[in-house]
Short mmCIF file of C-alpha atoms in Angstrom, two decimals:
data_model
loop_
_atom_site.label_atom_id
_atom_site.label_comp_id
_atom_site.label_asym_id
_atom_site.label_seq_id
_atom_site.Cartn_x
_atom_site.Cartn_y
_atom_site.Cartn_z
CA UNK L 23 0.00 0.00 0.00
CA UNK L 24 1.42 3.39 -0.98
CA UNK L 25 -0.16 5.54 1.75
CA UNK L 26 -0.66 3.37 4.84
CA UNK L 27 -0.97 6.37 7.22
CA UNK L 28 -3.53 8.25 5.14
CA UNK L 29 -6.87 8.51 6.91
CA UNK L 30 -9.07 9.29 3.87
CA UNK L 31 -8.49 8.61 0.20
CA UNK L 32 -10.48 10.82 -2.17
CA UNK L 33 -11.81 8.86 -5.15
CA UNK L 34 -13.12 10.74 -8.18
CA UNK L 35 -14.65 8.38 -10.68
CA UNK L 36 -17.40 7.96 -13.21
CA UNK L 37 -20.76 6.35 -12.52
CA UNK L 38 -19.93 2.92 -13.88
CA UNK L 39 -21.89 0.32 -11.92
CA UNK L 40 -18.69 -1.41 -10.76
CA UNK L 41 -17.44 1.83 -9.20
CA UNK L 42 -19.61 1.50 -6.11
CA UNK L 43 -18.82 0.39 -2.57
CA UNK L 44 -20.71 -2.86 -3.17
CA UNK L 45 -18.05 -4.00 -5.63
CA UNK L 46 -15.49 -4.07 -2.81
CA UNK L 47 -17.65 -6.60 -0.97
CA UNK L 48 -17.55 -8.79 -4.06
CA UNK L 49 -13.75 -8.59 -4.26
CA UNK L 50 -12.73 -8.77 -0.57
CA UNK L 51 -13.87 -10.43 2.64
CA UNK L 52 -16.47 -8.31 4.43
CA UNK L 53 -14.19 -6.87 7.17
CA UNK L 54 -11.58 -5.73 4.61
CA UNK L 55 -14.25 -4.36 2.27
CA UNK L 56 -15.81 -2.36 5.11
CA UNK L 57 -12.40 -0.99 6.11
CA UNK L 58 -11.81 0.18 2.53
CA UNK L 59 -15.31 1.63 2.11
CA UNK L 60 -14.85 3.73 5.25
CA UNK L 61 -11.42 4.90 4.12
CA UNK L 62 -12.59 6.21 0.75
CA UNK L 63 -14.34 9.53 0.20
CA UNK L 64 -16.45 8.80 -2.87
CA UNK L 65 -17.06 11.47 -5.54
CA UNK L 66 -18.78 10.75 -8.81
CA UNK L 67 -18.67 12.73 -12.02
CA UNK L 68 -22.00 13.91 -13.47
CA UNK L 69 -23.75 11.27 -15.54
CA UNK L 70 -24.22 13.61 -18.50
CA UNK L 71 -21.25 15.93 -18.52
CA UNK L 72 -17.62 16.34 -19.24
CA UNK L 73 -16.49 17.30 -15.73
CA UNK L 74 -13.80 14.63 -15.65
CA UNK L 75 -12.44 15.79 -19.01
CA UNK L 76 -12.16 19.34 -17.64
CA UNK L 77 -10.39 18.10 -14.49
CA UNK L 78 -7.98 16.04 -16.59
CA UNK L 79 -7.26 19.08 -18.76
CA UNK L 80 -6.57 21.25 -15.70
CA UNK L 81 -4.24 18.61 -14.26
CA UNK L 82 -2.46 18.28 -17.61
CA UNK L 83 -1.86 22.03 -17.86
CA UNK L 84 -0.71 22.19 -14.25
CA UNK L 85 1.65 19.26 -14.74
CA UNK L 86 3.19 20.58 -17.96
CA UNK L 87 3.49 24.23 -16.96
CA UNK L 88 4.14 24.15 -13.22
CA UNK L 89 5.06 20.69 -12.05
CA UNK L 90 7.48 19.54 -14.74
CA UNK L 91 10.22 18.69 -12.24
CA UNK L 92 10.68 16.83 -8.97
CA UNK L 93 9.23 18.73 -6.02
CA UNK L 94 10.81 17.95 -2.67
CA UNK L 95 7.90 18.32 -0.24
CA UNK L 96 4.25 19.20 0.26
CA UNK L 97 4.95 22.81 1.25
CA UNK L 98 6.83 23.53 -1.98
CA UNK L 99 4.13 21.71 -3.97
CA UNK L 100 1.39 23.86 -2.42
CA UNK L 101 3.43 27.01 -3.13
CA UNK L 102 4.01 26.02 -6.77
CA UNK L 103 0.34 25.14 -7.37
CA UNK L 104 -0.83 28.40 -5.79
CA UNK L 105 1.66 30.41 -7.85
CA UNK L 106 0.53 28.70 -11.03
CA UNK L 107 -3.14 29.24 -10.19
CA UNK L 108 -2.52 32.92 -9.37
CA UNK L 109 -0.77 33.42 -12.71
CA UNK L 110 -3.55 31.60 -14.59
CA UNK L 111 -6.29 33.55 -12.78
CA UNK L 112 -4.62 36.92 -13.36
CA UNK L 113 -4.31 36.27 -17.11
CA UNK L 114 -7.82 34.82 -17.53
CA UNK L 115 -10.44 37.36 -18.66
CA UNK L 116 -12.91 37.97 -15.85
CA UNK L 117 -16.55 37.20 -16.54
CA UNK L 118 -19.04 40.01 -16.23
CA UNK L 119 -21.37 40.34 -13.25
CA UNK L 120 -20.66 39.15 -9.73
CA UNK L 121 -19.24 35.77 -10.71
CA UNK L 122 -15.62 34.89 -10.06
CA UNK L 123 -13.29 33.24 -12.55
CA UNK L 124 -13.33 29.43 -12.44
CA UNK L 125 -10.83 27.83 -10.11
CA UNK L 126 -9.59 24.25 -10.14
CA UNK L 127 -11.31 23.23 -6.89
CA UNK L 128 -10.19 19.63 -7.28
CA UNK L 129 -6.55 20.68 -7.29
CA UNK L 130 -7.05 22.94 -4.28
CA UNK L 131 -8.73 20.19 -2.29
CA UNK L 132 -6.15 17.64 -3.32
CA UNK L 133 -3.15 19.78 -2.39
CA UNK L 134 -4.58 20.99 0.91
CA UNK L 135 -5.87 17.62 2.06
CA UNK L 136 -2.83 15.55 1.05
#
């Protein structure tokens, strides 16, 4: 296991019928399946949307423009991601009205909860 001390693992996945907690009970003995189910934080993409494609695009841009080298620790990673987001937000045209420019919430949650 790669992260034995991690309390919660955030799963973002599509709505395929095998991507449900019940599938763990089919693959593992009940006590192990329950342990895994409680450890995961389940998030599903919309059934009729391209949310996952947008998240993958954001991650691809972030990886190619900001994270194209080894980063020593979590603090430096958070700093680099925030710097990249600040640069992207400042160069993105602002929408009219009271709305704010889109932010990659998945990245923010991932970096701050890791």
